[in-house]
Amino acid sequence: MILIRMILLATLALFSGAATAATAGPGTGPRELIVCGREKVFIVDLNTRDAQGTPQTIWSWRAADHPELPAAYRPLFRSTDECKAVDGGRRILITSSGGAVALVERSDGRVVFHGRVHNGHSADLLPRGRIAAAASRDPQGAKGDALILFDIAQSDRELWRTELTSGHGVVWDEARQVVWALSDREVRSYQLVDWDSPTPSLKRVATITLPEAGGHDLFPIPGTVLLSVSTSTHCWVLNRDTRKLAPHPALADRAGIKSIAVHPVTGQIAFTEAEPPNWWTTRIQFLNPAETCAVPGEQFYKVRWNIAAQ
């Protein structure tokens, strides 16, 4: 297992041209995962497990439990599909394919922003309290397939939108001051425009065509210039500086990968892989070192380490 980890990190370093995350081992420090799927988002402590190996749940959130969220919004969070630590871990950004996005406080789960995103699949927090969200397929073609901007001070109000076919991923890149967005067949980058005004927008500055359709997950690999990307039947890494794609060194030929997250301290990879014919899984899988956390009856979709990734 040590050899596998060394090969993975060497490959990432070679492609990224930058140092990779430290390799302290999975038992070093907190190992908290944010997990979403169906109506519940929760955080588990992987270092504390019961006799069956199920990790302890240390935090949970359901829209139905929060009266500050308008009643019309609560059913929209029936199928959560993004759960990302933002604002230094003080808040969690949640999207749902049911049609919404919410920003919630980590301390008490209070909803501080909500907006409508048809078939929402991802979002990220941008400077000046703005949120970019990805809307996926809309059979009617009127509300989905878009990249949408919001301001957290103005719930339920779009600031701007642009086409993004089958939008599935959004990442704010602080170092490069761009937004990365994933569509069915492309990864795009956008610059901030008129950001100090009440009418901000985004300008597309780069387009990288994917080797196959089915763009699904887009997430930073901490300590590198890389983004992990999953498509229908493969996984990739994208160099944000050269804008080149290469097969993922550990998951290249895995199909149905819904999320990939690398721990910024240990380098351990957590990922979810659909169990056909379902879109969900009952297992969270890990590499470097390899392990599996299975919880029968659960429907996991995405997992993210409870540490903001850049």
XYZ file of C-alpha atoms in Angstrom:
310
model
C 0.000 0.000 0.000
C 2.921 2.364 0.679
C 4.212 1.654 -2.828
C 0.817 2.495 -4.359
C 0.741 5.786 -2.486
C 4.254 6.664 -3.635
C 3.355 5.939 -7.260
C 0.195 8.030 -7.033
C 1.915 11.029 -5.480
C 4.838 10.823 -7.909
C 2.432 10.780 -10.850
C 0.498 13.754 -9.538
C 3.702 15.702 -8.915
C 5.010 14.926 -12.396
C 1.845 16.122 -14.097
C 1.139 19.109 -11.868
C 4.657 20.466 -11.638
C 4.017 21.230 -7.966
C 4.424 19.594 -4.609
C 1.610 17.267 -3.579
C -0.110 17.040 -0.233
C 1.711 15.588 2.752
C 1.492 11.843 3.397
C 1.110 11.659 7.126
C -1.260 8.698 7.077
C -5.009 8.422 7.573
C -4.843 8.312 11.363
C -3.258 11.758 11.626
C -5.673 14.330 13.046
C -9.422 14.604 12.398
C -10.932 12.520 9.619
C -14.320 14.095 9.050
C -16.322 13.552 5.878
C -19.309 15.566 4.698
C -21.764 13.178 3.044
C -24.875 13.878 0.990
C -27.583 11.935 -0.776
C -31.365 12.024 -0.513
C -32.791 14.547 1.971
C -29.996 14.434 4.550
C -26.516 15.948 4.716
C -24.286 14.788 7.527
C -20.720 14.777 8.810
C -19.131 11.563 10.039
C -16.019 11.039 12.148
C -14.057 8.209 10.556
C -11.865 7.884 13.650
C -14.868 6.901 15.810
C -16.811 3.781 14.746
C -19.185 1.291 16.294
C -18.748 -2.498 16.394
C -20.016 -2.803 12.814
C -17.508 -0.233 11.567
C -20.100 2.503 11.007
C -18.565 5.939 11.685
C -20.142 8.246 14.230
C -22.391 11.001 12.856
C -21.342 14.277 14.500
C -23.540 16.717 12.541
C -26.613 16.452 10.323
C -28.911 18.733 8.367
C -32.338 18.339 6.767
C -34.274 21.135 5.129
C -37.457 19.941 6.844
C -35.933 20.813 10.243
C -35.271 24.488 9.462
C -38.251 26.866 9.652
C -36.100 29.796 8.490
C -36.117 28.114 5.067
C -39.382 28.969 3.262
C -41.852 26.086 3.208
C -41.858 25.981 -0.599
C -38.113 25.298 -0.578
C -37.992 22.436 1.901
C -39.203 19.700 -0.513
C -36.626 20.856 -3.076
C -33.835 19.381 -0.921
C -35.138 15.820 -1.245
C -32.095 14.765 -3.293
C -28.932 16.535 -2.099
C -25.938 16.149 -4.385
C -23.243 18.599 -3.246
C -22.002 19.258 0.293
C -18.918 21.437 0.336
C -17.097 23.153 3.222
C -16.649 26.875 2.486
C -15.733 30.063 4.345
C -12.915 28.325 6.192
C -15.179 25.437 7.163
C -17.612 27.696 9.014
C -20.340 27.069 6.459
C -21.499 24.260 4.200
C -22.801 24.792 0.684
C -25.515 22.336 -0.349
C -27.183 21.733 -3.719
C -30.027 19.428 -4.644
C -31.191 17.943 -7.925
C -34.640 18.658 -6.502
C -34.051 22.260 -7.539
C -32.198 24.378 -4.981
C -28.989 25.619 -3.352
C -28.473 26.615 0.295
C -25.666 27.997 2.412
C -25.867 26.812 6.022
C -23.972 27.511 9.211
C -21.796 24.632 10.408
C -22.432 25.578 14.045
C -26.216 25.174 14.087
C -27.346 24.335 10.542
C -29.139 27.655 10.137
C -29.865 28.525 6.497
C -28.325 31.909 5.624
C -29.044 31.811 1.873
C -31.323 29.864 -0.472
C -31.932 29.984 -4.212
C -33.611 28.011 -6.968
C -31.342 25.979 -9.237
C -33.182 23.587 -11.533
C -31.563 20.143 -11.180
C -28.773 21.742 -9.151
C -25.582 19.687 -8.993
C -22.783 21.875 -7.636
C -21.921 25.333 -6.318
C -19.079 27.309 -4.803
C -18.614 30.468 -2.770
C -17.023 33.366 -4.665
C -15.575 36.704 -3.457
C -17.899 39.419 -2.080
C -20.416 36.840 -0.904
C -21.477 35.621 -4.336
C -22.354 32.017 -5.182
C -21.985 30.287 -8.543
C -24.232 27.267 -9.057
C -24.479 24.651 -11.814
C -27.902 23.589 -13.094
C -28.080 20.305 -14.985
C -30.525 18.945 -17.598
C -33.997 20.399 -17.967
C -36.307 18.438 -20.317
C -38.198 21.676 -21.032
C -34.963 23.537 -21.656
C -36.089 26.695 -19.879
C -34.493 26.723 -16.429
C -31.650 24.191 -16.369
C -28.395 23.701 -18.282
C -26.938 26.868 -16.801
C -24.274 28.499 -14.668
C -26.027 30.926 -12.309
C -24.802 33.710 -10.017
C -26.388 34.661 -6.697
C -25.566 37.026 -3.838
C -25.948 35.555 -0.348
C -27.512 38.825 0.814
C -30.396 38.302 -1.644
C -31.989 34.879 -1.325
C -34.224 33.603 -4.114
C -32.897 36.111 -6.677
C -30.661 35.390 -9.641
C -28.038 37.961 -10.543
C -26.934 36.439 -13.860
C -26.878 33.209 -15.834
C -25.263 31.656 -18.907
C -25.624 28.378 -20.775
C -23.862 25.336 -19.298
C -25.152 22.089 -20.793
C -25.726 19.499 -18.076
C -23.943 21.664 -15.502
C -22.350 19.411 -12.888
C -19.366 21.146 -11.317
C -18.293 24.565 -10.002
C -14.942 25.425 -8.367
C -13.692 28.857 -7.317
C -9.935 29.123 -7.928
C -8.595 31.751 -5.532
C -5.017 31.589 -6.840
C -6.034 32.219 -10.453
C -9.119 34.306 -9.704
C -11.308 32.258 -12.029
C -14.365 30.027 -11.799
C -14.051 26.523 -13.236
C -17.271 24.908 -14.432
C -18.025 21.416 -15.719
C -20.557 20.668 -18.450
C -21.410 17.444 -20.247
C -18.420 17.645 -22.597
C -16.269 20.559 -21.395
C -14.417 22.165 -18.527
C -14.598 25.937 -18.779
C -12.960 28.800 -16.889
C -14.525 32.211 -16.316
C -13.191 35.573 -15.159
C -15.113 37.817 -12.784
C -16.640 40.857 -14.528
C -17.997 44.041 -12.857
C -17.573 42.274 -9.541
C -17.791 45.418 -7.419
C -21.088 46.407 -9.041
C -24.636 45.185 -8.302
C -24.669 43.482 -11.726
C -21.699 41.089 -11.758
C -21.192 38.532 -14.501
C -18.663 35.988 -15.744
C -16.632 35.954 -18.973
C -15.534 32.626 -20.414
C -11.774 32.652 -21.015
C -10.957 28.989 -21.660
C -12.663 25.818 -22.850
C -11.169 22.339 -22.486
C -12.966 19.565 -24.364
C -13.347 16.338 -22.406
C -12.236 13.025 -23.970
C -15.774 11.686 -23.519
C -19.218 12.891 -22.522
C -20.796 12.646 -19.102
C -18.869 15.267 -17.118
C -19.855 14.603 -13.534
C -17.492 15.662 -10.747
C -15.012 18.549 -10.601
C -12.947 19.169 -7.482
C -9.494 20.515 -6.524
C -6.629 18.215 -5.559
C -5.129 20.158 -2.619
C -1.480 21.144 -2.804
C -1.391 20.827 -6.609
C -2.485 22.746 -9.691
C -4.831 19.887 -10.539
C -8.573 19.395 -10.654
C -9.995 15.889 -10.580
C -12.652 15.282 -13.238
C -14.963 12.320 -13.670
C -16.857 11.438 -16.851
C -19.159 8.551 -17.784
C -16.589 5.762 -17.771
C -13.262 7.359 -16.807
C -11.567 9.808 -14.434
C -9.009 12.480 -15.249
C -6.810 15.197 -13.817
C -6.754 18.676 -15.342
C -3.731 20.938 -14.977
C -5.130 24.412 -14.325
C -2.014 26.139 -15.674
C -1.373 24.172 -18.867
C -5.074 23.264 -19.343
C -4.066 19.714 -20.238
C -5.948 16.568 -19.268
C -4.400 13.232 -18.316
C -5.823 9.952 -16.999
C -6.298 9.974 -13.230
C -3.365 8.008 -11.745
C -5.588 5.989 -9.406
C -9.095 6.014 -10.889
C -8.566 6.360 -14.644
C -10.722 3.424 -15.728
C -13.410 3.570 -13.051
C -16.930 4.246 -14.335
C -19.798 5.947 -12.544
C -17.604 7.941 -10.149
C -19.807 10.524 -8.456
C -17.199 12.285 -6.308
C -13.451 12.350 -5.685
C -11.900 14.160 -2.711
C -8.249 14.145 -1.608
C -7.445 14.917 2.021
C -5.114 17.967 2.074
C -2.980 16.609 4.931
C -2.873 12.831 4.494
C -3.389 12.550 0.731
C -6.022 9.856 1.253
C -8.635 9.711 -1.525
C -12.314 9.324 -0.660
C -14.679 8.558 -3.531
C -18.161 7.344 -4.332
C -18.970 4.987 -7.196
C -22.544 4.288 -8.297
C -23.786 0.732 -7.853
C -25.654 -0.026 -11.122
C -28.463 0.301 -11.922
C -28.620 2.921 -9.163
C -27.183 6.441 -9.205
C -26.131 5.996 -5.567
C -23.977 3.701 -3.461
C -24.038 2.231 0.044
C -20.228 2.416 0.264
C -17.642 5.136 0.662
C -14.344 3.930 -0.767
C -10.817 5.093 -0.001
C -7.362 4.814 -1.532
C -3.900 5.454 -0.072
C -4.538 3.448 2.008
C -7.452 1.453 0.648
C -10.478 0.859 2.861
C -14.264 0.747 2.551
C -16.957 2.184 4.768
C -20.247 0.404 4.043
C -23.557 1.433 5.575
C -26.412 -0.784 4.326
C -29.556 1.174 3.619
C -27.798 4.481 2.953
C -27.764 6.181 -0.448
C -24.468 8.041 -0.682
C -23.941 10.383 -3.613
C -21.018 12.707 -2.868
C -18.435 12.891 -0.108
C -16.091 15.773 0.696
C -13.448 16.023 3.392
C -14.556 18.552 5.993
C -11.696 20.870 5.059
C -11.971 23.565 2.391
C -9.984 22.482 -0.705
C -8.092 24.798 -3.073
